[in-house]
């Protein structure tokens, strides 16, 4: 499971939140995409 977040492109979140780690940014990106699909 962790490999998904580690390999996920997190550039947009990193630009918005440069203080977060790439792994945290990847998780936020996944959460955002999931919420967009549900709406």
XYZ file of C-alpha atoms in Angstrom:
39
model
C 0.000 0.000 0.000
C 2.767 2.447 0.919
C 4.440 1.954 -2.459
C 1.464 3.611 -4.153
C 1.927 6.811 -2.184
C 5.713 6.792 -2.438
C 5.561 6.481 -6.239
C 2.605 8.803 -6.722
C 3.398 12.117 -8.465
C 3.025 14.726 -5.724
C 4.370 17.806 -7.501
C 1.140 19.886 -7.363
C 0.735 19.347 -3.623
C 4.432 20.020 -3.034
C 4.112 23.391 -4.768
C 1.130 24.311 -2.607
C 2.565 22.901 0.627
C 6.394 22.882 0.366
C 6.740 22.117 4.077
C 5.137 18.678 3.697
C 7.107 15.588 2.782
C 6.655 13.984 -0.674
C 4.834 11.080 0.995
C 2.343 13.409 2.700
C 1.838 15.329 -0.533
C 1.227 12.084 -2.406
C -1.406 11.068 0.124
C -3.156 14.438 -0.226
C -3.095 14.085 -4.020
C -4.711 10.656 -3.795
C -7.352 11.955 -1.401
C -8.132 14.850 -3.773
C -8.476 12.577 -6.820
C -10.762 10.208 -4.900
C -12.984 13.095 -3.800
C -13.152 14.398 -7.383
C -14.195 10.984 -8.693
C -16.948 10.662 -6.100
C -18.474 14.060 -6.910
